mmCIF file of C-alpha atoms in Angstrom:
data_model
loop_
_atom_site.group_PDB
_atom_site.id
_atom_site.type_symbol
_atom_site.label_atom_id
_atom_site.label_comp_id
_atom_site.label_asym_id
_atom_site.label_seq_id
_atom_site.Cartn_x
_atom_site.Cartn_y
_atom_site.Cartn_z
ATOM 1 C CA MET F 1 -33.856 8.988 -12.350
ATOM 2 C CA ASP F 2 -30.884 7.610 -10.351
ATOM 3 C CA THR F 3 -29.284 4.737 -12.259
ATOM 4 C CA LYS F 4 -26.265 4.305 -9.974
ATOM 5 C CA ARG F 5 -25.571 0.637 -9.303
ATOM 6 C CA ASN F 6 -24.938 -0.605 -5.775
ATOM 7 C CA ASP F 7 -21.628 -2.410 -5.228
ATOM 8 C CA THR F 8 -22.069 -6.175 -5.032
ATOM 9 C CA ILE F 9 -20.276 -8.235 -2.392
ATOM 10 C CA LEU F 10 -19.991 -12.027 -2.515
ATOM 11 C CA VAL F 11 -19.619 -13.757 0.878
ATOM 12 C CA ILE F 12 -18.084 -17.249 0.645
ATOM 13 C CA ASP F 13 -18.335 -18.974 4.035
ATOM 14 C CA ASP F 14 -19.666 -22.321 5.277
ATOM 15 C CA GLU F 15 -21.001 -20.870 8.553
ATOM 16 C CA PRO F 16 -24.643 -19.768 7.982
ATOM 17 C CA LEU F 17 -24.620 -17.531 11.071
ATOM 18 C CA VAL F 18 -21.559 -15.600 9.847
ATOM 19 C CA VAL F 19 -23.105 -15.225 6.383
ATOM 20 C CA ASP F 20 -26.430 -14.017 7.810
ATOM 21 C CA VAL F 21 -24.862 -11.490 10.195
ATOM 22 C CA VAL F 22 -22.392 -10.087 7.640
ATOM 23 C CA SER F 23 -24.969 -10.010 4.834
ATOM 24 C CA SER F 24 -27.546 -8.256 7.001
ATOM 25 C CA PHE F 25 -25.047 -5.618 8.137
ATOM 26 C CA LEU F 26 -23.721 -4.900 4.629
ATOM 27 C CA SER F 27 -27.232 -4.804 3.147
ATOM 28 C CA GLU F 28 -28.190 -2.156 5.696
ATOM 29 C CA LYS F 29 -25.190 -0.131 4.505
ATOM 30 C CA GLY F 30 -26.455 -0.145 0.914
ATOM 31 C CA PHE F 31 -24.528 -3.047 -0.618
ATOM 32 C CA ASP F 32 -26.025 -5.878 -2.686
ATOM 33 C CA VAL F 33 -24.898 -9.111 -1.017
ATOM 34 C CA GLU F 34 -24.720 -12.621 -2.497
ATOM 35 C CA SER F 35 -23.369 -15.735 -0.777
ATOM 36 C CA ALA F 36 -21.966 -19.221 -1.381
ATOM 37 C CA PRO F 37 -21.401 -22.014 1.179
ATOM 38 C CA ASP F 38 -18.079 -23.302 -0.148
ATOM 39 C CA GLY F 39 -15.186 -22.502 -2.476
ATOM 40 C CA LEU F 40 -16.443 -24.450 -5.488
ATOM 41 C CA GLU F 41 -19.830 -22.771 -5.535
ATOM 42 C CA GLY F 42 -18.148 -19.465 -4.725
ATOM 43 C CA LEU F 43 -16.031 -19.693 -7.888
ATOM 44 C CA THR F 44 -19.127 -20.381 -9.967
ATOM 45 C CA ARG F 45 -21.061 -17.500 -8.405
ATOM 46 C CA ALA F 46 -18.133 -15.105 -8.857
ATOM 47 C CA LYS F 47 -17.983 -15.845 -12.584
ATOM 48 C CA GLU F 48 -21.762 -15.462 -12.890
ATOM 49 C CA ILE F 49 -22.371 -12.242 -10.972
ATOM 50 C CA GLN F 50 -18.930 -10.515 -11.249
ATOM 51 C CA PRO F 51 -18.997 -9.047 -7.713
ATOM 52 C CA ASP F 52 -17.097 -5.891 -6.821
ATOM 53 C CA LEU F 53 -15.523 -7.605 -3.797
ATOM 54 C CA VAL F 54 -15.303 -11.086 -2.243
ATOM 55 C CA LEU F 55 -15.304 -11.895 1.479
ATOM 56 C CA LEU F 56 -13.739 -15.346 1.779
ATOM 57 C CA ASP F 57 -13.337 -17.753 4.705
ATOM 58 C CA ILE F 58 -10.147 -19.847 4.927
ATOM 59 C CA SER F 59 -11.478 -23.061 6.519
ATOM 60 C CA MET F 60 -14.213 -24.539 4.316
ATOM 61 C CA PRO F 61 -15.181 -27.975 2.969
ATOM 62 C CA LYS F 62 -14.563 -29.069 -0.651
ATOM 63 C CA MET F 63 -12.041 -26.279 -1.301
ATOM 64 C CA ASN F 64 -10.282 -24.119 1.296
ATOM 65 C CA GLY F 65 -10.026 -20.353 1.060
ATOM 66 C CA PHE F 66 -6.399 -20.312 -0.109
ATOM 67 C CA GLU F 67 -7.148 -22.460 -3.173
ATOM 68 C CA THR F 68 -10.378 -20.580 -3.858
ATOM 69 C CA CYS F 69 -8.467 -17.301 -3.794
ATOM 70 C CA ARG F 70 -5.762 -18.695 -6.105
ATOM 71 C CA GLN F 71 -8.381 -19.760 -8.637
ATOM 72 C CA LEU F 72 -10.231 -16.458 -8.394
ATOM 73 C CA LYS F 73 -7.016 -14.540 -9.031
ATOM 74 C CA SER F 74 -6.004 -16.741 -11.967
ATOM 75 C CA GLY F 75 -9.486 -17.001 -13.467
ATOM 76 C CA ASN F 76 -10.767 -15.276 -16.562
ATOM 77 C CA GLY F 77 -12.855 -12.299 -15.546
ATOM 78 C CA THR F 78 -12.290 -12.651 -11.775
ATOM 79 C CA SER F 79 -8.581 -11.847 -11.339
ATOM 80 C CA GLY F 80 -9.239 -8.164 -10.653
ATOM 81 C CA ILE F 81 -11.840 -8.696 -7.915
ATOM 82 C CA PRO F 82 -10.506 -7.693 -4.451
ATOM 83 C CA VAL F 83 -10.547 -10.530 -1.908
ATOM 84 C CA VAL F 84 -10.709 -10.101 1.880
ATOM 85 C CA MET F 85 -10.031 -13.308 3.814
ATOM 86 C CA PHE F 86 -11.746 -14.121 7.111
ATOM 87 C CA THR F 87 -9.269 -15.846 9.380
ATOM 88 C CA ALA F 88 -8.927 -17.053 12.947
ATOM 89 C CA TYR F 89 -5.194 -17.456 12.310
ATOM 90 C CA ALA F 90 -2.824 -14.667 13.351
ATOM 91 C CA ASP F 91 0.463 -16.334 12.355
ATOM 92 C CA LYS F 92 2.809 -14.885 9.770
ATOM 93 C CA GLU F 93 2.804 -18.065 7.642
ATOM 94 C CA SER F 94 -0.975 -17.953 7.091
ATOM 95 C CA LYS F 95 -0.833 -14.299 6.047
ATOM 96 C CA ILE F 96 2.029 -14.943 3.623
ATOM 97 C CA THR F 97 0.142 -17.938 2.157
ATOM 98 C CA ALA F 98 -2.962 -15.768 1.728
ATOM 99 C CA LEU F 99 -1.004 -12.941 0.083
ATOM 100 C CA LYS F 100 0.711 -15.393 -2.264
ATOM 101 C CA ALA F 101 -2.740 -16.697 -3.183
ATOM 102 C CA GLY F 102 -3.688 -13.125 -4.104
ATOM 103 C CA ALA F 103 -5.635 -11.921 -1.039
ATOM 104 C CA ASN F 104 -5.846 -8.152 -0.696
ATOM 105 C CA ASP F 105 -6.639 -7.903 3.000
ATOM 106 C CA PHE F 106 -7.558 -9.846 6.144
ATOM 107 C CA LEU F 107 -10.271 -9.700 8.806
ATOM 108 C CA SER F 108 -10.101 -11.637 12.052
ATOM 109 C CA LYS F 109 -13.042 -13.656 13.321
ATOM 110 C CA PRO F 110 -15.274 -12.724 15.049
ATOM 111 C CA VAL F 111 -15.682 -9.892 12.562
ATOM 112 C CA ASP F 112 -15.862 -6.349 13.964
ATOM 113 C CA HIS F 113 -18.542 -4.475 12.021
ATOM 114 C CA THR F 114 -16.749 -1.124 12.109
ATOM 115 C CA GLU F 115 -13.537 -2.649 10.787
ATOM 116 C CA LEU F 116 -15.480 -4.651 8.185
ATOM 117 C CA LEU F 117 -17.138 -1.512 6.809
ATOM 118 C CA VAL F 118 -13.839 0.415 6.711
ATOM 119 C CA ARG F 119 -11.971 -2.410 4.926
ATOM 120 C CA VAL F 120 -14.784 -3.006 2.414
ATOM 121 C CA THR F 121 -15.222 0.704 1.663
ATOM 122 C CA ASN F 122 -11.477 1.258 1.284
ATOM 123 C CA LEU F 123 -10.929 -1.723 -1.025
ATOM 124 C CA LEU F 124 -13.842 -0.707 -3.233
ATOM 125 C CA LYS F 125 -12.356 2.786 -3.458
ATOM 126 C CA VAL F 126 -8.964 1.284 -4.333
ATOM 127 C CA LYS F 127 -10.571 -0.911 -6.996
ATOM 128 C CA LYS F 128 -12.007 2.187 -8.650
ATOM 129 C CA TYR F 129 -8.526 3.791 -8.678
ATOM 130 C CA HIS F 130 -7.046 0.592 -10.102
ATOM 131 C CA ASP F 131 -9.768 0.326 -12.754
ATOM 132 C CA PHE F 132 -9.136 3.955 -13.710
ATOM 133 C CA LEU F 133 -5.409 3.321 -14.128
ATOM 134 C CA GLU F 134 -6.031 0.170 -16.160
ATOM 135 C CA PHE F 135 -8.584 1.893 -18.400
ATOM 136 C CA HIS F 136 -6.414 4.964 -18.853
ATOM 137 C CA THR F 137 -3.323 2.912 -19.652
ATOM 138 C CA GLN F 138 -5.204 0.683 -22.104
ATOM 139 C CA ALA F 139 -6.718 3.682 -23.866
ATOM 140 C CA LEU F 140 -3.321 5.302 -24.208
ATOM 141 C CA GLU F 141 -1.753 2.105 -25.540
ATOM 142 C CA GLU F 142 -4.459 1.723 -28.171
ATOM 143 C CA ARG F 143 -4.077 5.312 -29.344
ATOM 144 C CA VAL F 144 -0.301 5.693 -29.317
ATOM 145 C CA GLU F 145 1.203 2.267 -29.984
ATOM 146 C CA ASP F 146 3.852 3.768 -32.210
ATOM 147 C CA ARG F 147 4.785 6.485 -29.697
ATOM 148 C CA THR F 148 6.473 4.595 -26.872
ATOM 149 C CA LYS F 149 8.235 7.572 -25.351
ATOM 150 C CA GLN F 150 5.090 9.696 -25.304
ATOM 151 C CA LEU F 151 3.051 6.845 -23.805
ATOM 152 C CA ARG F 152 5.554 6.294 -21.014
ATOM 153 C CA LYS F 153 5.608 10.010 -20.198
ATOM 154 C CA ALA F 154 1.804 10.196 -20.146
ATOM 155 C CA LEU F 155 1.519 7.136 -17.891
ATOM 156 C CA LEU F 156 4.110 8.442 -15.450
ATOM 157 C CA ASP F 157 2.476 11.853 -15.412
ATOM 158 C CA THR F 158 -0.900 10.251 -14.653
ATOM 159 C CA VAL F 159 0.535 8.276 -11.750
ATOM 160 C CA HIS F 160 2.464 11.304 -10.496
ATOM 161 C CA ARG F 161 -0.737 13.349 -10.417
ATOM 162 C CA LEU F 162 -2.541 10.493 -8.679
ATOM 163 C CA THR F 163 0.203 10.578 -6.051
ATOM 164 C CA LEU F 164 -0.323 14.323 -5.617
ATOM 165 C CA ALA F 165 -4.081 13.811 -5.279
ATOM 166 C CA THR F 166 -3.558 11.075 -2.692
ATOM 167 C CA GLU F 167 -1.300 13.227 -0.526
ATOM 168 C CA TYR F 168 -3.169 16.493 -1.117
ATOM 169 C CA ARG F 169 -4.086 16.609 2.572
ATOM 170 C CA ASP F 170 -0.426 17.211 3.488
ATOM 171 C CA GLU F 171 0.917 20.757 3.489
ATOM 172 C CA ASP F 172 4.212 20.069 1.714
ATOM 173 C CA THR F 173 3.107 17.345 -0.701
ATOM 174 C CA TYR F 174 4.936 18.547 -3.810
ATOM 175 C CA THR F 175 8.239 19.206 -2.034
ATOM 176 C CA HIS F 176 7.931 15.905 -0.147
ATOM 177 C CA ILE F 177 7.598 14.008 -3.443
ATOM 178 C CA LYS F 178 10.647 15.813 -4.851
ATOM 179 C CA ARG F 179 12.694 15.026 -1.737
ATOM 180 C CA VAL F 180 11.792 11.336 -1.697
ATOM 181 C CA SER F 181 12.826 10.998 -5.335
ATOM 182 C CA LYS F 182 16.147 12.774 -4.687
ATOM 183 C CA TYR F 183 16.918 10.745 -1.528
ATOM 184 C CA THR F 184 16.242 7.566 -3.519
ATOM 185 C CA SER F 185 18.412 8.660 -6.465
ATOM 186 C CA PHE F 186 21.318 9.278 -4.102
ATOM 187 C CA LEU F 187 20.978 5.984 -2.187
ATOM 188 C CA VAL F 188 20.566 3.716 -5.233
ATOM 189 C CA LYS F 189 23.663 5.268 -6.784
ATOM 190 C CA GLU F 190 25.708 4.658 -3.607
ATOM 191 C CA ILE F 191 24.408 1.085 -3.328
ATOM 192 C CA GLY F 192 25.352 0.412 -6.956
ATOM 193 C CA VAL F 193 21.917 -0.271 -8.461
ATOM 194 C CA PRO F 194 22.136 -0.456 -12.295
ATOM 195 C CA LYS F 195 21.116 2.841 -13.924
ATOM 196 C CA GLU F 196 17.925 1.618 -15.617
ATOM 197 C CA LYS F 197 16.554 0.125 -12.405
ATOM 198 C CA ALA F 198 17.815 3.107 -10.404
ATOM 199 C CA ASP F 199 15.848 5.503 -12.631
ATOM 200 C CA ILE F 200 12.710 3.391 -12.249
ATOM 201 C CA MET F 201 13.073 3.282 -8.467
ATOM 202 C CA SER F 202 13.669 7.028 -8.226
ATOM 203 C CA TYR F 203 10.407 7.740 -10.043
ATOM 204 C CA ALA F 204 8.407 5.013 -8.273
ATOM 205 C CA ALA F 205 9.579 5.815 -4.720
ATOM 206 C CA PRO F 206 7.272 8.839 -4.130
ATOM 207 C CA MET F 207 4.272 6.564 -4.719
ATOM 208 C CA HIS F 208 5.009 4.463 -1.606
ATOM 209 C CA ASP F 209 2.220 6.065 0.461
ATOM 210 C CA ILE F 210 -0.477 6.046 -2.220
ATOM 211 C CA GLY F 211 -2.474 3.583 -0.101
ATOM 212 C CA LYS F 212 -3.317 6.420 2.286
ATOM 213 C CA VAL F 213 -6.127 7.235 -0.128
ATOM 214 C CA GLY F 214 -7.965 4.481 1.740
ATOM 215 C CA ILE F 215 -7.345 5.880 5.232
ATOM 216 C CA PRO F 216 -10.017 8.185 6.745
ATOM 217 C CA ASP F 217 -8.923 11.762 7.539
ATOM 218 C CA SER F 218 -9.989 11.215 11.147
ATOM 219 C CA ILE F 219 -7.155 8.706 11.469
ATOM 220 C CA LEU F 220 -4.603 10.086 9.014
ATOM 221 C CA LEU F 221 -4.702 13.613 10.449
ATOM 222 C CA LYS F 222 -5.394 12.740 14.087
ATOM 223 C CA PRO F 223 -3.237 15.027 16.292
ATOM 224 C CA SER F 224 -3.042 12.531 19.170
ATOM 225 C CA LYS F 225 -1.923 8.916 19.542
ATOM 226 C CA LEU F 226 -3.892 6.380 17.508
ATOM 227 C CA THR F 227 -5.879 3.685 19.280
ATOM 228 C CA LEU F 228 -4.908 0.067 18.577
ATOM 229 C CA GLN F 229 -7.875 -0.296 16.192
ATOM 230 C CA GLU F 230 -6.998 2.955 14.404
ATOM 231 C CA PHE F 231 -3.374 1.853 14.045
ATOM 232 C CA GLU F 232 -4.478 -1.460 12.515
ATOM 233 C CA ILE F 233 -6.480 0.515 9.947
ATOM 234 C CA MET F 234 -3.531 2.855 9.325
ATOM 235 C CA LYS F 235 -1.257 -0.149 8.682
ATOM 236 C CA THR F 236 -3.494 -1.241 5.794
ATOM 237 C CA HIS F 237 -2.190 1.626 3.632
ATOM 238 C CA THR F 238 0.680 -0.712 2.684
ATOM 239 C CA THR F 239 -1.564 -3.448 1.270
ATOM 240 C CA VAL F 240 -4.023 -0.905 -0.151
ATOM 241 C CA GLY F 241 -1.190 0.795 -2.035
ATOM 242 C CA ALA F 242 0.125 -2.508 -3.359
ATOM 243 C CA ARG F 243 -3.383 -3.396 -4.532
ATOM 244 C CA ILE F 244 -3.610 -0.217 -6.616
ATOM 245 C CA PHE F 245 -0.497 -1.167 -8.587
ATOM 246 C CA ARG F 246 -0.916 -4.964 -8.663
ATOM 247 C CA ASN F 247 -0.771 -6.917 -11.956
ATOM 248 C CA SER F 248 0.665 -4.036 -13.982
ATOM 249 C CA ASP F 249 3.089 -4.675 -16.844
ATOM 250 C CA SER F 250 4.777 -1.322 -16.262
ATOM 251 C CA PRO F 251 8.159 -1.613 -14.486
ATOM 252 C CA PHE F 252 7.429 1.741 -12.819
ATOM 253 C CA LEU F 253 4.160 0.492 -11.318
ATOM 254 C CA GLN F 254 5.747 -2.842 -10.399
ATOM 255 C CA SER F 255 8.427 -0.969 -8.468
ATOM 256 C CA ALA F 256 5.767 1.272 -6.913
ATOM 257 C CA GLU F 257 3.883 -1.839 -5.751
ATOM 258 C CA THR F 258 7.016 -3.095 -3.991
ATOM 259 C CA PHE F 259 7.672 0.282 -2.368
ATOM 260 C CA ALA F 260 4.055 0.482 -1.174
ATOM 261 C CA LEU F 261 3.936 -3.011 0.326
ATOM 262 C CA SER F 262 7.354 -3.136 1.983
ATOM 263 C CA HIS F 263 8.249 0.366 3.177
ATOM 264 C CA HIS F 264 7.208 -0.340 6.778
ATOM 265 C CA GLU F 265 9.103 -3.618 7.096
ATOM 266 C CA ARG F 266 12.008 -3.505 9.565
ATOM 267 C CA TRP F 267 15.439 -5.158 9.339
ATOM 268 C CA ASP F 268 14.859 -6.825 12.735
ATOM 269 C CA GLY F 269 11.560 -8.352 11.574
ATOM 270 C CA LYS F 270 9.335 -6.107 13.698
ATOM 271 C CA GLY F 271 7.703 -4.201 10.857
ATOM 272 C CA TYR F 272 4.492 -4.758 8.896
ATOM 273 C CA PRO F 273 2.479 -5.994 7.057
ATOM 274 C CA LEU F 274 4.402 -9.294 6.739
ATOM 275 C CA GLY F 275 7.073 -9.016 9.435
ATOM 276 C CA LEU F 276 9.849 -9.701 6.909
ATOM 277 C CA LYS F 277 13.398 -9.750 8.252
ATOM 278 C CA GLY F 278 16.823 -8.833 6.835
ATOM 279 C CA VAL F 279 17.269 -9.520 3.144
ATOM 280 C CA GLU F 280 13.738 -10.962 2.963
ATOM 281 C CA ILE F 281 12.766 -7.298 2.629
ATOM 282 C CA PRO F 282 12.981 -6.019 -0.967
ATOM 283 C CA LEU F 283 15.591 -3.336 -1.603
ATOM 284 C CA GLU F 284 12.799 -0.821 -2.207
ATOM 285 C CA GLY F 285 11.499 -1.366 1.314
ATOM 286 C CA ARG F 286 14.943 -1.151 2.921
ATOM 287 C CA ILE F 287 15.674 2.116 1.123
ATOM 288 C CA MET F 288 12.303 3.721 1.848
ATOM 289 C CA ASN F 289 12.478 2.682 5.502
ATOM 290 C CA ILE F 290 15.320 5.101 6.264
ATOM 291 C CA ILE F 291 14.140 7.782 3.803
ATOM 292 C CA ASP F 292 10.660 7.832 5.323
ATOM 293 C CA GLN F 293 12.052 8.016 8.843
ATOM 294 C CA TYR F 294 14.377 10.930 8.091
ATOM 295 C CA ASP F 295 11.845 12.976 6.131
ATOM 296 C CA ALA F 296 9.088 12.362 8.694
ATOM 297 C CA LEU F 297 11.367 13.449 11.546
ATOM 298 C CA ARG F 298 12.330 16.655 9.687
ATOM 299 C CA SER F 299 8.708 17.464 8.750
ATOM 300 C CA LYS F 300 5.789 18.881 10.708
ATOM 301 C CA ARG F 301 3.080 16.325 11.426
ATOM 302 C CA PRO F 302 -0.357 16.639 13.113
ATOM 303 C CA TYR F 303 1.110 14.903 16.168
ATOM 304 C CA LYS F 304 4.596 16.511 16.346
ATOM 305 C CA PRO F 305 6.723 19.552 15.416
ATOM 306 C CA PRO F 306 9.615 19.259 12.887
ATOM 307 C CA PHE F 307 13.033 18.199 14.229
ATOM 308 C CA ASP F 308 16.334 19.697 13.095
ATOM 309 C CA HIS F 309 18.820 17.645 11.068
ATOM 310 C CA GLU F 310 21.101 16.778 13.991
ATOM 311 C CA THR F 311 18.205 15.477 16.103
ATOM 312 C CA ALA F 312 16.845 13.400 13.223
ATOM 313 C CA VAL F 313 20.257 11.820 12.566
ATOM 314 C CA LYS F 314 20.741 11.046 16.266
ATOM 315 C CA ILE F 315 17.339 9.361 16.521
ATOM 316 C CA ILE F 316 18.038 7.174 13.458
ATOM 317 C CA THR F 317 21.636 6.239 14.305
ATOM 318 C CA GLU F 318 21.353 5.952 18.102
ATOM 319 C CA GLY F 319 17.678 5.203 18.647
ATOM 320 C CA ALA F 320 14.775 6.796 20.513
ATOM 321 C CA GLU F 321 11.404 5.751 21.922
ATOM 322 C CA ARG F 322 10.019 4.185 18.721
ATOM 323 C CA THR F 323 13.114 4.065 16.523
ATOM 324 C CA SER F 324 16.177 1.802 16.731
ATOM 325 C CA PRO F 325 19.249 1.350 14.496
ATOM 326 C CA GLU F 326 18.244 -2.339 14.348
ATOM 327 C CA HIS F 327 15.275 -1.280 12.192
ATOM 328 C CA PHE F 328 17.540 -0.441 9.247
ATOM 329 C CA ASP F 329 19.651 -2.351 6.730
ATOM 330 C CA PRO F 330 23.215 -1.981 8.140
ATOM 331 C CA GLU F 331 24.672 -1.163 4.715
ATOM 332 C CA ILE F 332 22.115 1.569 4.048
ATOM 333 C CA LEU F 333 22.432 2.887 7.599
ATOM 334 C CA GLY F 334 26.197 3.093 7.059
ATOM 335 C CA ILE F 335 25.698 5.146 3.902
ATOM 336 C CA PHE F 336 23.302 7.409 5.809
ATOM 337 C CA ARG F 337 25.847 7.922 8.617
ATOM 338 C CA LYS F 338 28.600 8.784 6.148
ATOM 339 C CA TYR F 339 26.518 11.047 3.921
ATOM 340 C CA SER F 340 23.844 12.423 6.254
ATOM 341 C CA TYR F 341 24.839 15.907 5.085
ATOM 342 C CA VAL F 342 23.472 15.013 1.631
ATOM 343 C CA PHE F 343 20.086 14.283 3.211
ATOM 344 C CA ARG F 344 20.221 17.655 4.977
ATOM 345 C CA GLU F 345 21.030 19.434 1.693
ATOM 346 C CA ILE F 346 18.192 17.687 -0.140
ATOM 347 C CA PHE F 347 15.715 18.613 2.604
ATOM 348 C CA ASP F 348 16.892 22.212 2.936
ATOM 349 C CA ASP F 349 16.924 22.781 -0.847
ATOM 350 C CA ASN F 350 13.387 21.401 -1.274
ATOM 351 C CA LYS F 351 11.359 22.850 1.592
ATOM 352 C CA ASP F 352 9.294 25.420 -0.307
#
């Protein structure tokens, strides 16, 4: 007898047509779907049925989506439920407001069914990873309260192995993780980051791409250029990764969350997911920006061969088709120019 429970999705929207269309589509895909016509009733229903995911409109009577999301994320028993916001707004301010309210992802109206299914499936997968981490951490804390050092080591080892599992599709996963940690250790030392924080960042940095667990292989390993829709899905690995680590008390996972969310932001404001500019970008993002670029250029990818050190440095410092010096923090770019040979040594010593 199969006792597996279907995932439950709560749709909170005041437009009956949207609710009917979305509910019908998701039901056909095997989900249990509940609905509420406004934010107030949505909060009540969420507490009652404990859905696995909430689809939430922004513009609604009685209580808008931003406030509904804030209350869901601060509520007892509902704070861990992923929230995807339906929005007709494409401006940066609305996205930042939604993220501050606790939203995990966005979908533009009218809703594309393919994108809806991908986002829902990915967030539910991420929730299971997050629940596993929370359960595992809690179990460890209960069993080894008096063994702080052992607990920390076990937690870090768990996350490290999760990182390996996430990137298992890449050929040089283990060496890539080692290189990213070493690049980070070198840069934070040159920047002058205090040792305790520097150590945390060096361990957390390799987890920046953990959100790729939510990206289909057909997109992640595609040997040709991504379509616009595929690229939009690829970009979600930043918010997916941040979601995995969100609300943790561990400074390592807090740092990993920042790395995951901000490592594709650009100094000139042309990055994603938030389009942050200059010092708006956390230090983790500014560091990983240049590390990721260098290591990706030196490595073989489905869509390109590996470049030698000199070519990689020239692309980063002088620019190329998709890369510009304006993408990078000038201070960090200056350190890279001066000590690019250190990057070469780290890569060459950790290739196999």
